[in-house]
């Protein structure tokens, strides 16, 4: 039983480490791409259709983002965006509203927020990168918003694949942000809900009772450099089955040796 538990723990450690390693590179790449675009002087002076055309070129050349929007800080109106269909239905989420105020009044030029999926029922949330566009005097005049989907971003595919692999053992893999909100879950209905499992980074491997009353093992792995985390769960009965698989050959061998010893004693000591 101890051997089976240790084998499951090592597997969860391996999966969580692979998943967590993808997150810092994802943030660094997105921030660099957004800042590079925001420093283009054309974003400060251009108007539509030139501005939207410039944003379209950047998305097509780099598949990281799937939506770009440029807002005027004072009026909060959309000056340009791509795709054009999303521009017509664009609206700020509460987190982005607060970020826009921080950029305009507090001078916070780079901000990152998690926002709900584009459509309800999708299996992964989105991430919004906000970068202030400043003039020659250092004043924020416009804000660039770049949004990307965690489920389709090319840099998060190893992360999603690792988490999806848990379903083969009837387990679950989750990505959680700094507020405890589930950003990815194999059950799309749980994306955007609060994670209520163990969150002790000093004791990452622990037992927990699932909402349906079943006992499960949980491994909670913090992401380096961010307050995000990866949580993996696997039913406790998996350890029991694995223990039986380990013990069965040993048990058969012991029985065979006992039978051989019995016959040897019977004929040797007649």
CSV table of C-alpha atoms in Angstrom, one decimal:
chain,number,residue,atom,x,y,z
A,1,UNK,CA,0.0,0.0,0.0
A,2,UNK,CA,2.8,2.4,0.8
A,3,UNK,CA,4.6,1.5,-2.4
A,4,UNK,CA,1.4,2.2,-4.4
A,5,UNK,CA,0.8,5.5,-2.7
A,6,UNK,CA,4.4,6.6,-3.4
A,7,UNK,CA,4.1,5.6,-7.1
A,8,UNK,CA,0.9,7.7,-7.4
A,9,UNK,CA,2.6,10.6,-5.7
A,10,UNK,CA,5.6,10.5,-8.0
A,11,UNK,CA,3.3,10.4,-11.0
A,12,UNK,CA,1.4,13.5,-9.8
A,13,UNK,CA,4.7,15.3,-9.1
A,14,UNK,CA,5.9,14.6,-12.7
A,15,UNK,CA,2.6,15.8,-14.3
A,16,UNK,CA,2.3,18.9,-12.1
A,17,UNK,CA,6.0,19.9,-12.7
A,18,UNK,CA,5.5,19.6,-16.5
A,19,UNK,CA,2.3,21.7,-16.4
A,20,UNK,CA,3.7,24.4,-14.1
A,21,UNK,CA,6.8,24.9,-16.1
A,22,UNK,CA,4.7,26.2,-19.1
A,23,UNK,CA,3.1,29.1,-17.2
A,24,UNK,CA,6.1,31.5,-16.6
A,25,UNK,CA,7.1,31.3,-20.3
A,26,UNK,CA,3.5,31.9,-21.3
A,27,UNK,CA,3.4,35.1,-19.2
A,28,UNK,CA,6.8,36.3,-20.3
A,29,UNK,CA,6.1,35.8,-24.0
A,30,UNK,CA,2.7,37.5,-23.8
A,31,UNK,CA,4.0,40.5,-21.9
A,32,UNK,CA,6.9,41.0,-24.3
A,33,UNK,CA,4.7,40.8,-27.3
A,34,UNK,CA,2.2,43.3,-25.9
A,35,UNK,CA,4.9,45.7,-24.8
A,36,UNK,CA,6.6,45.5,-28.1
A,37,UNK,CA,3.4,46.4,-29.9
A,38,UNK,CA,2.5,49.2,-27.5
A,39,UNK,CA,5.8,51.0,-28.1
A,40,UNK,CA,5.0,51.3,-31.8
A,41,UNK,CA,4.5,55.0,-32.3
A,42,UNK,CA,1.8,54.4,-34.8
A,43,UNK,CA,-0.5,53.1,-32.0
A,44,UNK,CA,-0.5,56.5,-30.4
A,45,UNK,CA,-1.4,58.6,-33.5
A,46,UNK,CA,-3.2,56.2,-35.9
A,47,UNK,CA,-6.9,56.1,-36.4
A,48,UNK,CA,-9.1,53.6,-38.2
A,49,UNK,CA,-8.9,51.8,-40.5
A,50,UNK,CA,-5.1,52.1,-40.3
A,51,UNK,CA,-5.0,51.3,-36.6
A,52,UNK,CA,-7.2,48.1,-37.0
A,53,UNK,CA,-5.1,47.1,-40.0
A,54,UNK,CA,-1.9,47.4,-37.9
A,55,UNK,CA,-3.4,45.2,-35.1
A,56,UNK,CA,-4.5,42.6,-37.7
A,57,UNK,CA,-1.0,42.3,-39.0
A,58,UNK,CA,0.4,41.7,-35.6
A,59,UNK,CA,-2.1,39.0,-34.8
A,60,UNK,CA,-1.5,37.3,-38.1
A,61,UNK,CA,2.2,37.4,-37.7
A,62,UNK,CA,2.1,36.0,-34.1
A,63,UNK,CA,-0.7,33.6,-33.2
A,64,UNK,CA,-0.3,34.2,-29.5
A,65,UNK,CA,-3.2,36.7,-29.1
A,66,UNK,CA,-6.7,36.3,-30.7
A,67,UNK,CA,-8.0,39.8,-29.9
A,68,UNK,CA,-6.4,43.3,-29.8
A,69,UNK,CA,-8.2,46.4,-28.8
A,70,UNK,CA,-6.9,50.0,-28.4
A,71,UNK,CA,-8.9,52.3,-26.1
A,72,UNK,CA,-8.8,56.0,-25.5
A,73,UNK,CA,-8.1,56.5,-21.8
A,74,UNK,CA,-10.2,59.7,-21.3
A,75,UNK,CA,-13.3,58.7,-23.2
A,76,UNK,CA,-12.9,54.9,-22.9
A,77,UNK,CA,-14.0,54.5,-26.5
A,78,UNK,CA,-12.7,51.8,-28.9
A,79,UNK,CA,-10.3,53.4,-31.4
A,80,UNK,CA,-9.4,50.2,-33.2
A,81,UNK,CA,-9.5,46.5,-32.9
A,82,UNK,CA,-9.2,43.1,-34.5
A,83,UNK,CA,-11.1,41.0,-35.3
A,84,UNK,CA,-13.6,43.5,-36.4
A,85,UNK,CA,-16.6,41.4,-35.2
A,86,UNK,CA,-15.3,41.4,-31.7
A,87,UNK,CA,-14.8,45.1,-31.8
A,88,UNK,CA,-18.5,45.7,-32.3
A,89,UNK,CA,-19.4,43.6,-29.3
A,90,UNK,CA,-16.4,44.6,-27.1
A,91,UNK,CA,-17.0,45.4,-23.4
A,92,UNK,CA,-14.6,45.7,-20.5
A,93,UNK,CA,-14.8,43.2,-17.6
A,94,UNK,CA,-14.6,44.6,-14.0
A,95,UNK,CA,-11.0,43.6,-13.7
A,96,UNK,CA,-10.1,45.5,-16.9
A,97,UNK,CA,-12.2,48.5,-15.8
A,98,UNK,CA,-10.1,48.7,-12.6
A,99,UNK,CA,-6.9,48.2,-14.7
A,100,UNK,CA,-7.9,51.1,-17.0
A,101,UNK,CA,-8.2,53.4,-14.0
A,102,UNK,CA,-4.8,52.3,-12.7
A,103,UNK,CA,-3.2,53.0,-16.0
A,104,UNK,CA,-4.8,56.4,-16.4
A,105,UNK,CA,-4.5,57.7,-12.8
A,106,UNK,CA,-1.8,55.5,-11.2
A,107,UNK,CA,0.6,55.2,-14.1
A,108,UNK,CA,0.6,51.3,-14.0
A,109,UNK,CA,1.6,50.5,-17.5
A,110,UNK,CA,1.6,46.7,-17.5
A,111,UNK,CA,-1.2,44.7,-16.0
A,112,UNK,CA,-2.4,41.1,-16.4
A,113,UNK,CA,-5.9,39.8,-15.6
A,114,UNK,CA,-7.8,36.6,-16.0
A,115,UNK,CA,-11.3,36.9,-17.6
A,116,UNK,CA,-14.1,34.4,-18.4
A,117,UNK,CA,-14.1,32.3,-21.6
A,118,UNK,CA,-15.4,33.9,-24.8
A,119,UNK,CA,-18.4,31.6,-24.7
A,120,UNK,CA,-20.1,29.9,-21.7
A,121,UNK,CA,-19.2,26.2,-21.4
A,122,UNK,CA,-15.7,26.4,-22.9
A,123,UNK,CA,-13.1,24.5,-21.0
A,124,UNK,CA,-10.5,27.3,-20.4
A,125,UNK,CA,-10.6,30.9,-19.3
A,126,UNK,CA,-8.8,33.8,-21.0
A,127,UNK,CA,-5.9,36.1,-20.0
A,128,UNK,CA,-6.0,39.9,-20.7
A,129,UNK,CA,-2.7,41.8,-21.1
A,130,UNK,CA,-3.1,45.6,-20.6
A,131,UNK,CA,-0.3,47.9,-21.6
A,132,UNK,CA,-0.4,51.7,-21.4
A,133,UNK,CA,0.5,53.7,-24.5
A,134,UNK,CA,2.3,56.9,-23.5
A,135,UNK,CA,3.2,60.1,-25.3
A,136,UNK,CA,6.5,62.0,-25.3
A,137,UNK,CA,5.6,63.5,-21.9
A,138,UNK,CA,5.1,60.1,-20.3
A,139,UNK,CA,1.3,60.5,-20.1
A,140,UNK,CA,-0.9,57.5,-20.7
A,141,UNK,CA,-3.2,58.4,-23.7
A,142,UNK,CA,-4.3,55.0,-24.9
A,143,UNK,CA,-4.3,51.5,-23.6
A,144,UNK,CA,-3.7,48.3,-25.6
A,145,UNK,CA,-5.6,45.2,-24.5
A,146,UNK,CA,-4.5,41.9,-25.8
A,147,UNK,CA,-6.6,38.8,-25.0
A,148,UNK,CA,-5.7,35.2,-25.4
A,149,UNK,CA,-7.5,31.9,-24.8
A,150,UNK,CA,-5.7,29.4,-22.5
A,151,UNK,CA,-7.3,26.6,-24.4
A,152,UNK,CA,-5.9,27.6,-27.8
A,153,UNK,CA,-2.8,29.5,-27.1
A,154,UNK,CA,0.2,27.6,-28.6
A,155,UNK,CA,2.4,28.1,-25.5
A,156,UNK,CA,-0.2,26.5,-23.2
A,157,UNK,CA,-0.8,23.4,-25.2
A,158,UNK,CA,1.8,21.3,-23.2
A,159,UNK,CA,0.1,22.5,-20.0
A,160,UNK,CA,-3.4,21.6,-21.2
A,161,UNK,CA,-2.2,18.2,-22.5
A,162,UNK,CA,-0.6,17.4,-19.2
A,163,UNK,CA,-3.8,18.3,-17.3
A,164,UNK,CA,-6.0,16.4,-19.8
A,165,UNK,CA,-3.8,13.3,-19.3
A,166,UNK,CA,-5.2,12.9,-15.8
A,167,UNK,CA,-8.6,11.9,-17.1
A,168,UNK,CA,-7.1,8.5,-18.2
A,169,UNK,CA,-6.8,7.6,-14.6
A,170,UNK,CA,-10.2,9.0,-13.8
A,171,UNK,CA,-8.4,12.0,-12.2
A,172,UNK,CA,-8.7,15.7,-12.8
A,173,UNK,CA,-6.1,18.4,-13.6
A,174,UNK,CA,-6.8,22.1,-12.8
A,175,UNK,CA,-5.1,25.4,-13.4
A,176,UNK,CA,-5.9,28.0,-10.7
A,177,UNK,CA,-5.1,31.7,-10.6
A,178,UNK,CA,-4.0,33.9,-7.7
A,179,UNK,CA,-7.6,34.4,-6.5
A,180,UNK,CA,-8.4,30.7,-6.3
A,181,UNK,CA,-10.5,30.8,-9.5
A,182,UNK,CA,-10.3,27.7,-11.7
A,183,UNK,CA,-9.0,28.7,-15.1
A,184,UNK,CA,-9.0,25.2,-16.7
A,185,UNK,CA,-10.9,22.1,-15.7
A,186,UNK,CA,-11.9,19.0,-17.7
A,187,UNK,CA,-15.5,19.8,-16.7
A,188,UNK,CA,-16.2,23.1,-18.5
A,189,UNK,CA,-19.0,23.9,-16.0
A,190,UNK,CA,-16.4,24.3,-13.3
A,191,UNK,CA,-14.3,26.9,-15.1
A,192,UNK,CA,-14.7,30.2,-13.3
A,193,UNK,CA,-15.7,28.6,-10.0
A,194,UNK,CA,-13.6,28.7,-6.8
A,195,UNK,CA,-11.2,25.9,-6.0
A,196,UNK,CA,-12.0,24.4,-2.5
A,197,UNK,CA,-9.3,21.7,-2.2
A,198,UNK,CA,-6.1,21.7,-0.2
A,199,UNK,CA,-3.8,24.7,-0.9
A,200,UNK,CA,-0.8,24.0,1.4
A,201,UNK,CA,2.4,24.4,-0.6
A,202,UNK,CA,4.5,23.0,2.3
A,203,UNK,CA,2.5,19.7,2.2
A,204,UNK,CA,1.6,19.4,-1.5
A,205,UNK,CA,0.5,15.8,-1.4
A,206,UNK,CA,-2.5,15.2,0.8
A,207,UNK,CA,-5.9,13.4,1.0
A,208,UNK,CA,-9.2,15.2,0.4
A,209,UNK,CA,-12.9,14.3,0.3
A,210,UNK,CA,-14.5,15.1,-3.0
A,211,UNK,CA,-17.9,16.8,-3.2
A,212,UNK,CA,-19.5,13.4,-4.0
A,213,UNK,CA,-18.0,11.9,-0.8
A,214,UNK,CA,-15.2,9.8,-2.3
A,215,UNK,CA,-11.7,9.9,-1.0
A,216,UNK,CA,-9.0,11.2,-3.3
A,217,UNK,CA,-5.3,12.2,-3.4
A,218,UNK,CA,-4.5,15.8,-4.2
A,219,UNK,CA,-1.2,17.3,-5.3
A,220,UNK,CA,-1.0,21.2,-5.2
A,221,UNK,CA,1.9,22.7,-7.1
A,222,UNK,CA,2.6,26.5,-7.0
A,223,UNK,CA,3.8,28.1,-10.3
A,224,UNK,CA,7.3,29.7,-10.0
A,225,UNK,CA,7.2,33.5,-10.2
A,226,UNK,CA,3.4,33.7,-10.2
A,227,UNK,CA,0.6,33.1,-7.6
A,228,UNK,CA,-1.0,30.6,-9.9
A,229,UNK,CA,-1.1,26.9,-9.1
A,230,UNK,CA,-1.7,23.5,-10.6
A,231,UNK,CA,-3.9,21.1,-8.7
A,232,UNK,CA,-4.2,17.4,-9.6
A,233,UNK,CA,-6.6,14.9,-8.1
A,234,UNK,CA,-6.8,11.1,-8.4
A,235,UNK,CA,-9.2,8.7,-6.6
A,236,UNK,CA,-7.8,6.9,-3.6
A,237,UNK,CA,-9.1,3.5,-4.9
A,238,UNK,CA,-6.4,3.8,-7.6
A,239,UNK,CA,-3.8,3.2,-4.9
A,240,UNK,CA,-5.8,0.2,-3.7
A,241,UNK,CA,-5.9,-1.3,-7.1
A,242,UNK,CA,-2.2,-0.6,-7.7
A,243,UNK,CA,-1.4,-2.2,-4.3
A,244,UNK,CA,-3.3,-5.3,-5.3
A,245,UNK,CA,-1.4,-5.5,-8.6
A,246,UNK,CA,1.9,-5.2,-6.7
A,247,UNK,CA,0.9,-7.8,-4.1
A,248,UNK,CA,-0.7,-10.4,-6.4
A,249,UNK,CA,2.6,-11.7,-8.0
A,250,UNK,CA,4.2,-11.8,-4.5
A,251,UNK,CA,1.3,-13.6,-3.0
A,252,UNK,CA,1.3,-16.2,-5.8
A,253,UNK,CA,5.0,-16.7,-5.4
A,254,UNK,CA,4.7,-17.2,-1.6
A,255,UNK,CA,1.9,-19.8,-2.1
A,256,UNK,CA,3.9,-21.7,-4.7
A,257,UNK,CA,7.0,-21.7,-2.4
A,258,UNK,CA,4.8,-22.9,0.5
A,259,UNK,CA,3.4,-25.7,-1.5
A,260,UNK,CA,6.9,-26.8,-2.6
A,261,UNK,CA,8.2,-26.6,1.0
A,262,UNK,CA,5.2,-28.6,2.2
A,263,UNK,CA,5.9,-31.5,-0.3
A,264,UNK,CA,9.6,-31.3,0.4
A,265,UNK,CA,9.0,-31.7,4.1
A,266,UNK,CA,6.4,-34.4,3.6
A,267,UNK,CA,8.7,-36.6,1.5
A,268,UNK,CA,11.9,-35.7,3.3
A,269,UNK,CA,10.6,-36.4,6.8
A,270,UNK,CA,8.3,-39.4,6.1
